[in-house]
mmCIF file of C-alpha atoms in Angstrom:
data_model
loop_
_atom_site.group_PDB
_atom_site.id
_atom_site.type_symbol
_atom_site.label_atom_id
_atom_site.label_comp_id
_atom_site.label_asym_id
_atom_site.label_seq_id
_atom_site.Cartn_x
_atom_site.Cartn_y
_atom_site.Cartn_z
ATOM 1 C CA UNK A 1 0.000 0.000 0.000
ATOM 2 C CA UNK A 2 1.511 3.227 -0.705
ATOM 3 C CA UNK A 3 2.420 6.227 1.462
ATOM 4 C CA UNK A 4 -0.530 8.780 0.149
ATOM 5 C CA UNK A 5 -3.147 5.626 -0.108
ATOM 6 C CA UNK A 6 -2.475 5.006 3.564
ATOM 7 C CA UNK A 7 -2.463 8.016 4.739
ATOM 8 C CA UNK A 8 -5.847 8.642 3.627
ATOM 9 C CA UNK A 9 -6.981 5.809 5.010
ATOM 10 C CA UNK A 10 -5.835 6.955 8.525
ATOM 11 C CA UNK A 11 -7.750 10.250 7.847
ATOM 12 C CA UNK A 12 -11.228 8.555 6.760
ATOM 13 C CA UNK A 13 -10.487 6.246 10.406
ATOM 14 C CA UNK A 14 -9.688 9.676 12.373
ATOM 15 C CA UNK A 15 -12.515 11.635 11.113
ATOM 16 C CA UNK A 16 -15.373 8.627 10.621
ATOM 17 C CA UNK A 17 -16.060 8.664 6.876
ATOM 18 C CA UNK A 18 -14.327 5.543 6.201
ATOM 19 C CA UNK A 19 -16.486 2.530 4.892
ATOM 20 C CA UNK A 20 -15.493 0.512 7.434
ATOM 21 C CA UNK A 21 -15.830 2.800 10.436
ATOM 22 C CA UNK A 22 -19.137 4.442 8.940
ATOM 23 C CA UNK A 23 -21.594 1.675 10.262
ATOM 24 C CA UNK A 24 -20.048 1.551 14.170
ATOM 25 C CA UNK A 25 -19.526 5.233 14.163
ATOM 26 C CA UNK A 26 -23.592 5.311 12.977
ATOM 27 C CA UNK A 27 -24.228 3.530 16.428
ATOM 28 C CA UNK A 28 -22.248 4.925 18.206
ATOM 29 C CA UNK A 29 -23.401 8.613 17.493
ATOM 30 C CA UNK A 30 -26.855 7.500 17.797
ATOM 31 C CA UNK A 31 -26.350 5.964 20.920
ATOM 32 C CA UNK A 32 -24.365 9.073 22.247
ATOM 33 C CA UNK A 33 -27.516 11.707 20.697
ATOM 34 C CA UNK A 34 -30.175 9.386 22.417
ATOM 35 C CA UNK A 35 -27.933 9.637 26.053
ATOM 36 C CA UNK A 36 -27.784 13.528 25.405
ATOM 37 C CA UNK A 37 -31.376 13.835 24.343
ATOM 38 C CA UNK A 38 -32.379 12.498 27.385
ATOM 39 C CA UNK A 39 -29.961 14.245 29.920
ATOM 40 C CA UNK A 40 -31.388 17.057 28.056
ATOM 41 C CA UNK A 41 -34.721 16.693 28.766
ATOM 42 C CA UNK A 42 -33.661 15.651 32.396
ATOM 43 C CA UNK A 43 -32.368 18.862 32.801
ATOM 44 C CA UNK A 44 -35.381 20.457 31.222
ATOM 45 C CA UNK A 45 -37.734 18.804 33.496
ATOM 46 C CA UNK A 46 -35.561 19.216 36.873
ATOM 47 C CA UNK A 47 -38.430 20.625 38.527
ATOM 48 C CA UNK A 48 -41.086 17.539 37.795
ATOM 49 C CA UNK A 49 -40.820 14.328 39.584
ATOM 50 C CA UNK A 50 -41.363 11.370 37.421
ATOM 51 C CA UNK A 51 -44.833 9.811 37.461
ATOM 52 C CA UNK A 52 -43.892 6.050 39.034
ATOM 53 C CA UNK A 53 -45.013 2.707 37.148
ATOM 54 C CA UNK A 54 -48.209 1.723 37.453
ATOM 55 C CA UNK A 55 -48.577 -1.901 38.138
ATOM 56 C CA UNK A 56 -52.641 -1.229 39.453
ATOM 57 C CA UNK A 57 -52.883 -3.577 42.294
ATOM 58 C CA UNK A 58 -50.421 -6.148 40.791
ATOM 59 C CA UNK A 59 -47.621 -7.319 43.227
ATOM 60 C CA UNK A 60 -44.758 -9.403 43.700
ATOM 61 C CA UNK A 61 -43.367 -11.486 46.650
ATOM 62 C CA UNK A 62 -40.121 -13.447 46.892
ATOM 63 C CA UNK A 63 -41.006 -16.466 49.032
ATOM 64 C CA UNK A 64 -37.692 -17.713 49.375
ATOM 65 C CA UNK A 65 -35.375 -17.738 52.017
ATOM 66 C CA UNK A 66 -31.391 -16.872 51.276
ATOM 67 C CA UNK A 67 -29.417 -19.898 51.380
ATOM 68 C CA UNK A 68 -26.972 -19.739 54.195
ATOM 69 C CA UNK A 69 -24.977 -22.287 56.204
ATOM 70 C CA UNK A 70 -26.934 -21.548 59.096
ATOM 71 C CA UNK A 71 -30.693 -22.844 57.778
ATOM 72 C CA UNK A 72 -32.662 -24.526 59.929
ATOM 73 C CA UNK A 73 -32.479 -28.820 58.747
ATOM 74 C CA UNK A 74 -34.962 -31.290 59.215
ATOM 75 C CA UNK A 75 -31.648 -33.183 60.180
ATOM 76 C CA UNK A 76 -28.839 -30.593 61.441
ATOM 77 C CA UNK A 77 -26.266 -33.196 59.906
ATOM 78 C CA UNK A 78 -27.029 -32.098 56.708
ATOM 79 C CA UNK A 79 -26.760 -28.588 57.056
ATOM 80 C CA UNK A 80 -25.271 -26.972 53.954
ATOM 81 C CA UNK A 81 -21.082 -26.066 54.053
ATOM 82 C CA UNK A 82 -19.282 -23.430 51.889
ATOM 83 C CA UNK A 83 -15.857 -22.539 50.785
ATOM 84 C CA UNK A 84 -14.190 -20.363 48.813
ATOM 85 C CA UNK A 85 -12.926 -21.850 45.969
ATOM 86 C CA UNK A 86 -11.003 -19.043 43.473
ATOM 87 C CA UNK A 87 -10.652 -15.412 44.231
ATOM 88 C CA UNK A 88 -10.156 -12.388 42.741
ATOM 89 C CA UNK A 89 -7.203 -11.262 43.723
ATOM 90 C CA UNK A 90 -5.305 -14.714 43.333
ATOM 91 C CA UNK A 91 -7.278 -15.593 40.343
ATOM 92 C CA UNK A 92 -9.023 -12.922 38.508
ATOM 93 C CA UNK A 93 -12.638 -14.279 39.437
ATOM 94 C CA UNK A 94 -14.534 -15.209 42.443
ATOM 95 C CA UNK A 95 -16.008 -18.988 42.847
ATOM 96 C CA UNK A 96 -17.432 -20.772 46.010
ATOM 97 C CA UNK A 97 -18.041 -24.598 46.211
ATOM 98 C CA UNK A 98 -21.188 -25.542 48.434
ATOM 99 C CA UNK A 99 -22.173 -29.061 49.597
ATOM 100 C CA UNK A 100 -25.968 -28.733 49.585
ATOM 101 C CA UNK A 101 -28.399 -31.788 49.960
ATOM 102 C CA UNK A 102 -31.443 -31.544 48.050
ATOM 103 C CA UNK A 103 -33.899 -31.084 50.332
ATOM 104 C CA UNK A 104 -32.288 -27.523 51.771
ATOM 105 C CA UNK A 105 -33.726 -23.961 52.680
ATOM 106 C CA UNK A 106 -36.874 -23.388 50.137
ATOM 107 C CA UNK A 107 -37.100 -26.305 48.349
ATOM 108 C CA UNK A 108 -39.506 -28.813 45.981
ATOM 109 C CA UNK A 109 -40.143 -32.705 46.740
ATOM 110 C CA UNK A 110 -40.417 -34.215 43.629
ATOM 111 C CA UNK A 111 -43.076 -36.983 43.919
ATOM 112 C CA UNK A 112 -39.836 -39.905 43.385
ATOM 113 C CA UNK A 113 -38.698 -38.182 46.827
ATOM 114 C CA UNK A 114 -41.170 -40.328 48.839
ATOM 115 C CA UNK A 115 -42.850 -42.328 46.037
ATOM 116 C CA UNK A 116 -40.652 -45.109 43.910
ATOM 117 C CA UNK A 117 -40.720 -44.582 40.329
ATOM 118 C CA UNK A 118 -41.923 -41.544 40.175
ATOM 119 C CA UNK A 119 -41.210 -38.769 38.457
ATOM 120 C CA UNK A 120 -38.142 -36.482 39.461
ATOM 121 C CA UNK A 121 -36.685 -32.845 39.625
ATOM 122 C CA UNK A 122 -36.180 -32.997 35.393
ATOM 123 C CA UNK A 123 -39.329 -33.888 34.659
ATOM 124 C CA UNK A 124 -41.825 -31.554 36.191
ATOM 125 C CA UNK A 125 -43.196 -29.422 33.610
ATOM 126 C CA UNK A 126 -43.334 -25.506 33.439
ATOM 127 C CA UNK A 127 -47.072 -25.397 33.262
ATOM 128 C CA UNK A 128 -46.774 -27.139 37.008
ATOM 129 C CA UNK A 129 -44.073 -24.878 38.468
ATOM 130 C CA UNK A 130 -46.489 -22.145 37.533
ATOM 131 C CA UNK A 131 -49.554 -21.892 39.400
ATOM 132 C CA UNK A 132 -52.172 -20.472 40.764
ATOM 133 C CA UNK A 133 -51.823 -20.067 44.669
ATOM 134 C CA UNK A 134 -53.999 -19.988 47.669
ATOM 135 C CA UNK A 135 -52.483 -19.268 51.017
ATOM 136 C CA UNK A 136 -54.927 -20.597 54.260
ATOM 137 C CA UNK A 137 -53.249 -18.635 57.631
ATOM 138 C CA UNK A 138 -53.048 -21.068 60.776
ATOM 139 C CA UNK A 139 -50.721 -18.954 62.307
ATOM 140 C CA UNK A 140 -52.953 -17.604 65.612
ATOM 141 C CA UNK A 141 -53.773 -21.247 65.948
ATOM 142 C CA UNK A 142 -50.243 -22.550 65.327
ATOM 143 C CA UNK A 143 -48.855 -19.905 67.270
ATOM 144 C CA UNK A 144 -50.212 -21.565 70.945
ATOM 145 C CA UNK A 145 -50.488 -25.329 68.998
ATOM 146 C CA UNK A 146 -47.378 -26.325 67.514
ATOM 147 C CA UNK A 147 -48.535 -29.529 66.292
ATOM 148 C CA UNK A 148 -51.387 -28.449 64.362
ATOM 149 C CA UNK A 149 -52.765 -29.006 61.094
ATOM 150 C CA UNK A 150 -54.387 -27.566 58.392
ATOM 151 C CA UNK A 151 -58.045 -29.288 58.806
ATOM 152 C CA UNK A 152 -60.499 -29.507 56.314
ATOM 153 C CA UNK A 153 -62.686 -26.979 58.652
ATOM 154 C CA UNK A 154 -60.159 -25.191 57.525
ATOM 155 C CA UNK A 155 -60.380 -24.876 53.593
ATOM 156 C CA UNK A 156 -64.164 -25.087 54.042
ATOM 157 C CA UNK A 157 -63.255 -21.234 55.898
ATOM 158 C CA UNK A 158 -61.049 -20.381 53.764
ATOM 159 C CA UNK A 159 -63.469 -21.380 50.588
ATOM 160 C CA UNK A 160 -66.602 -19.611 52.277
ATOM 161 C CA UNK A 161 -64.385 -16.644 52.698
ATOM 162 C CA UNK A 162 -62.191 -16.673 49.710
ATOM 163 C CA UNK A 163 -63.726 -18.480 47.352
ATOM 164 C CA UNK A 164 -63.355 -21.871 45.826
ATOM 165 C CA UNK A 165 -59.895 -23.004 45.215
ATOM 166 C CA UNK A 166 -59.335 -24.001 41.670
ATOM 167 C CA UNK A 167 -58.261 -26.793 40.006
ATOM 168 C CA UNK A 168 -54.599 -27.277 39.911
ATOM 169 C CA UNK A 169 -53.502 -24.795 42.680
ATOM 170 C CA UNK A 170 -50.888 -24.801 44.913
ATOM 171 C CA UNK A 171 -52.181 -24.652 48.721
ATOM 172 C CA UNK A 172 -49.695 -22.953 51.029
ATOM 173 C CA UNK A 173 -49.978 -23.300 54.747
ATOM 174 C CA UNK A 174 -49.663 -19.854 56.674
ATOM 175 C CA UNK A 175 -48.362 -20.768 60.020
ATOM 176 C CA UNK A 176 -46.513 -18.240 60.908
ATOM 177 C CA UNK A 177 -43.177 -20.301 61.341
ATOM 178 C CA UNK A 178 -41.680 -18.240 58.477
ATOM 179 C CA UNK A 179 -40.427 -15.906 61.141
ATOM 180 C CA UNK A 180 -38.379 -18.221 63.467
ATOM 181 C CA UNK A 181 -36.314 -18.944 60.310
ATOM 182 C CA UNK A 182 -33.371 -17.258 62.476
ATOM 183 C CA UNK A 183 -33.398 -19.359 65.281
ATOM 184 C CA UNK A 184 -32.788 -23.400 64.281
ATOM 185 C CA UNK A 185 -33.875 -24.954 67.904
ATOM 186 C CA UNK A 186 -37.696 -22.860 68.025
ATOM 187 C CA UNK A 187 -38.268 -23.156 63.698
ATOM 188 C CA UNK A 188 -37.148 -27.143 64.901
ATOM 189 C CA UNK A 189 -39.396 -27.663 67.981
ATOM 190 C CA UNK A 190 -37.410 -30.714 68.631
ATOM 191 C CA UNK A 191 -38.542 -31.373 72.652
ATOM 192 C CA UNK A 192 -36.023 -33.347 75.060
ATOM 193 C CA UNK A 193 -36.911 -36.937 73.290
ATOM 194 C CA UNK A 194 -35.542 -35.326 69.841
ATOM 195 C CA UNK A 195 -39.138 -35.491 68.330
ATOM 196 C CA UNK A 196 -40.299 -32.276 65.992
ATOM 197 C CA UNK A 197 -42.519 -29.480 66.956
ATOM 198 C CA UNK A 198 -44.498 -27.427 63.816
ATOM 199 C CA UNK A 199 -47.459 -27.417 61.985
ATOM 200 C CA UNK A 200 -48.132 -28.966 58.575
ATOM 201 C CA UNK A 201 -51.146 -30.615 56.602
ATOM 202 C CA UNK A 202 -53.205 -33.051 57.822
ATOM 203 C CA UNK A 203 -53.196 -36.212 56.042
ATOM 204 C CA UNK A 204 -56.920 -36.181 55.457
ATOM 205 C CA UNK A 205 -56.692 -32.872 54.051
ATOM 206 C CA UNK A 206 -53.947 -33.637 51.573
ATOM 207 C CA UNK A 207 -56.545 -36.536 50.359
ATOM 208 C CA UNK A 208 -59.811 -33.992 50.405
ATOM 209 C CA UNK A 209 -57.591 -31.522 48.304
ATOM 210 C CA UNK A 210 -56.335 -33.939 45.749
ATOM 211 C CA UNK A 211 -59.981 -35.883 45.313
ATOM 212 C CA UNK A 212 -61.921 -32.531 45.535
ATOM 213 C CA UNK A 213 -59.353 -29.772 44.547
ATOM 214 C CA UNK A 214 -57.475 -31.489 42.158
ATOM 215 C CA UNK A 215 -54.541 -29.347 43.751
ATOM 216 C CA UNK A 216 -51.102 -29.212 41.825
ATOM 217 C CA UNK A 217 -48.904 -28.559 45.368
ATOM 218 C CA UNK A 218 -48.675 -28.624 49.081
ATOM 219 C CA UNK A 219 -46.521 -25.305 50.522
ATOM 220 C CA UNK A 220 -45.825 -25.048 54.124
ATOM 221 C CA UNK A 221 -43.228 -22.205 55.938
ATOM 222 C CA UNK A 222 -42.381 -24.890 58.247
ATOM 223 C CA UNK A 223 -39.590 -27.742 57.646
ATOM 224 C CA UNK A 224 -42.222 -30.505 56.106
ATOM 225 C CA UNK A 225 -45.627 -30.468 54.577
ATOM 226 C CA UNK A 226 -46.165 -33.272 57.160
ATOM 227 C CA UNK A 227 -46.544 -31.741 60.966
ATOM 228 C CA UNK A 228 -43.415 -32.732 62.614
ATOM 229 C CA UNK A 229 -44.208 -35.036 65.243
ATOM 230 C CA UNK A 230 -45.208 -37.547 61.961
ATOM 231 C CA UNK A 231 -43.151 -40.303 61.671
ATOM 232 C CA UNK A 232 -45.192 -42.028 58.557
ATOM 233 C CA UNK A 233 -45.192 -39.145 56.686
ATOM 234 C CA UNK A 234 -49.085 -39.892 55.802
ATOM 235 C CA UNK A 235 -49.167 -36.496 53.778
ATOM 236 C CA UNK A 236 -45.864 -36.689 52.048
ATOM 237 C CA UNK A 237 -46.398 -40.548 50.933
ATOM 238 C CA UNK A 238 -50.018 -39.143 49.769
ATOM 239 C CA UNK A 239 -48.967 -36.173 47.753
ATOM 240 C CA UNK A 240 -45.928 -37.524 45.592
ATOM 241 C CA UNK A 241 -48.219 -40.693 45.448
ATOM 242 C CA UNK A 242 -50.816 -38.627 43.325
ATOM 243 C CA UNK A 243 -47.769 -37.725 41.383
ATOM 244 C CA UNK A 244 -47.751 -34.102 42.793
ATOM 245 C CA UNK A 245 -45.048 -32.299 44.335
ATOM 246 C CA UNK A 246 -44.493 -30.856 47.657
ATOM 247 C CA UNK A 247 -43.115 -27.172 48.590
ATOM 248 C CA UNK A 248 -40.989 -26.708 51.897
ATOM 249 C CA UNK A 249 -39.628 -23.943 53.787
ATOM 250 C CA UNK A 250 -41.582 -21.099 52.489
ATOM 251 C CA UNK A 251 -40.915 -17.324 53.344
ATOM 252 C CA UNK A 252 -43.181 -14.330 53.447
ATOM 253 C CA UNK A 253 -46.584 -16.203 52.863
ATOM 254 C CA UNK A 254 -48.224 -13.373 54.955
ATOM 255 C CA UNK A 255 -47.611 -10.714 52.055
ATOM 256 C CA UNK A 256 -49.536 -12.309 49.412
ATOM 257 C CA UNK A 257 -53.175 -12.384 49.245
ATOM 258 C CA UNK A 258 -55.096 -15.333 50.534
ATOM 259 C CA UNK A 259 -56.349 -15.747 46.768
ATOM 260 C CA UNK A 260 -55.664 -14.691 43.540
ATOM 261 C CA UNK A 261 -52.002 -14.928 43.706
ATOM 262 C CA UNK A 262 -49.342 -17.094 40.844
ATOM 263 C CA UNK A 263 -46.290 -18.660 41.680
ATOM 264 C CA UNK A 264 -43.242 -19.304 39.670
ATOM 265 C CA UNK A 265 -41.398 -22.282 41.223
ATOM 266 C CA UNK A 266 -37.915 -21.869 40.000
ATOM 267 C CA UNK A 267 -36.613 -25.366 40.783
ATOM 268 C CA UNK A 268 -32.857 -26.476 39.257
ATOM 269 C CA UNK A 269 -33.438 -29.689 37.113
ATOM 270 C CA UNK A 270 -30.469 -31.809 38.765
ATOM 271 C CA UNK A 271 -30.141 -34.973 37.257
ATOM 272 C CA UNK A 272 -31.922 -38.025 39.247
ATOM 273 C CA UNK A 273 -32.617 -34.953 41.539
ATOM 274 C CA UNK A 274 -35.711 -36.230 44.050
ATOM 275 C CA UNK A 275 -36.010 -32.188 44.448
ATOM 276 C CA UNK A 276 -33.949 -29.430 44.833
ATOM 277 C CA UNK A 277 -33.778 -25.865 46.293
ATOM 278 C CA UNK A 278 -35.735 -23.289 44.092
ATOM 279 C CA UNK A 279 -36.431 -19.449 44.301
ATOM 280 C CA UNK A 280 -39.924 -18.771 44.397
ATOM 281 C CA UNK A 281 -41.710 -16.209 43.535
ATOM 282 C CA UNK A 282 -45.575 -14.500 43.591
ATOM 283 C CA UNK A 283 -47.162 -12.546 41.618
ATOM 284 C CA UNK A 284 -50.692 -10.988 41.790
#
């Protein structure tokens, strides 16, 4: 290339009329007149405040808790463990390893957790991890009764009040234990004798809502969807039998409305996984 050809070419790069630069240097003035047009009319409008979105009376609720290494277990043993891994300074990025079982913090029970054969994290379909929700409060009963359950009195109330629940819904249990999330021994109840303390569904009512309901999910805010002096798990072995799955450790279930409410159940499809923690979410 000669001396004159090149230089021109340096000049057409320098002042953007090049073929090659005149396409990015397109974007990138229109991208820089769009940022000034609208620090512009910023600065024209410095004395109005900005009207806020309007969602109506649409709302959202994260009903997860934050994993930690401190979460309450249904077995402390299994309590989840953390370690850095790779850091920035030594590496350039920052990486922790966890060792997690699957049934930790906010979590699903795929029905081949307590039923063999059936299905497992994987397989659950979108159109079940989103849902239609119903949330029935216990918590001034549970709050003097640990070992209560949700009755079918209970939905009847909650029906006559509400409305009926519809098909395919996920039924969350309100108890109240959301808040002892901090504290392992009182969200545990274990008593001297080791055996559990909290409220979850009655076994009956799992089989009322599943024949009558044709409910999608169990939720409870409490450590099983079973109360936790069970020891046959009637409610779990009931559930995942009916090939549906089972939500555990709940948060926040007293901000969303008692009807009307969706939830997105954002499980991780681990391989052969008999559940898994999720986040989940509401929306209304």
């Amino acid at each position: 290339m000669c001396t004159e050809h090149t230089g021109r070419v340096a000049q057409q790069h320098r002042d953007g009329t090049g073929a090659g630069f005149s396409r990015r240097a397109a974007l990138v003035g229109g991208a820089a007149a769009a940022v000034t047009a609208a620090l512009t009319g910023t600065a024209r409008a410095e004395d109005r405040t900005p009207p806020a979105p309007s969602w109506g009376r649409r709302g959202l609720a994260d009903l997860t808790h934050p994993l930690t290494t401190s979460l309450p277990m249904f077995v402390p043993s299994e309590a989840p463990s953390r370690r850095t891994a790779v850091t920035i300074e030594q590496n350039g990025y920052y990486l922790q390893e966890w060792r997690v079982f699957e049934h930790t913090g906010t979590h699903v029970d795929a029905p081949g957790h307590f039923t063999a054969g059936g299905r497992l994290a994987p397989e659950l379909r979108i159109d079940e991890l989103v849902t239609p929700a119903v949330v029935i409060d216990i918590s001034t009963r549970a709050a003097d009764e640990p070992d209560t359950v949700v009755t079918i009195d209970d939905v009847r109330a909650h029906e006559q009040r509400h409305g009926r629940i519809p098909d395919g819904a996920a039924v969350l249990m309100d108890s109240g234990w959301g808040a002892r999330i901090g504290d392992p021994e009182a969200y545990r109840g274990a008593d001297a004798a080791g055996a559990l303390h909290f409220p979850g569904f009655g076994a009956d009512t799992c089989e009322w809502l599943l024949e009558r309901r044709r409910i999608r999910s169990l939720g409870v805010d409490t450590l099983s969807i079973d109360p936790g002096v069970s020891t046959t798990f009637d409610t779990h072995l009931l559930l995942t039998g009916a090939d549906r799955y089972g939500l555990e450790n709940l948060a926040h279930l007293d901000r969303i409305p008692a009807t009307g409410a969706t939830i997105v159940v954002g499980l991780i499809p681990f391989e052969e996984g008999s559940g898994g923690p999720a986040r989940v979410f509401a929306s209304w």
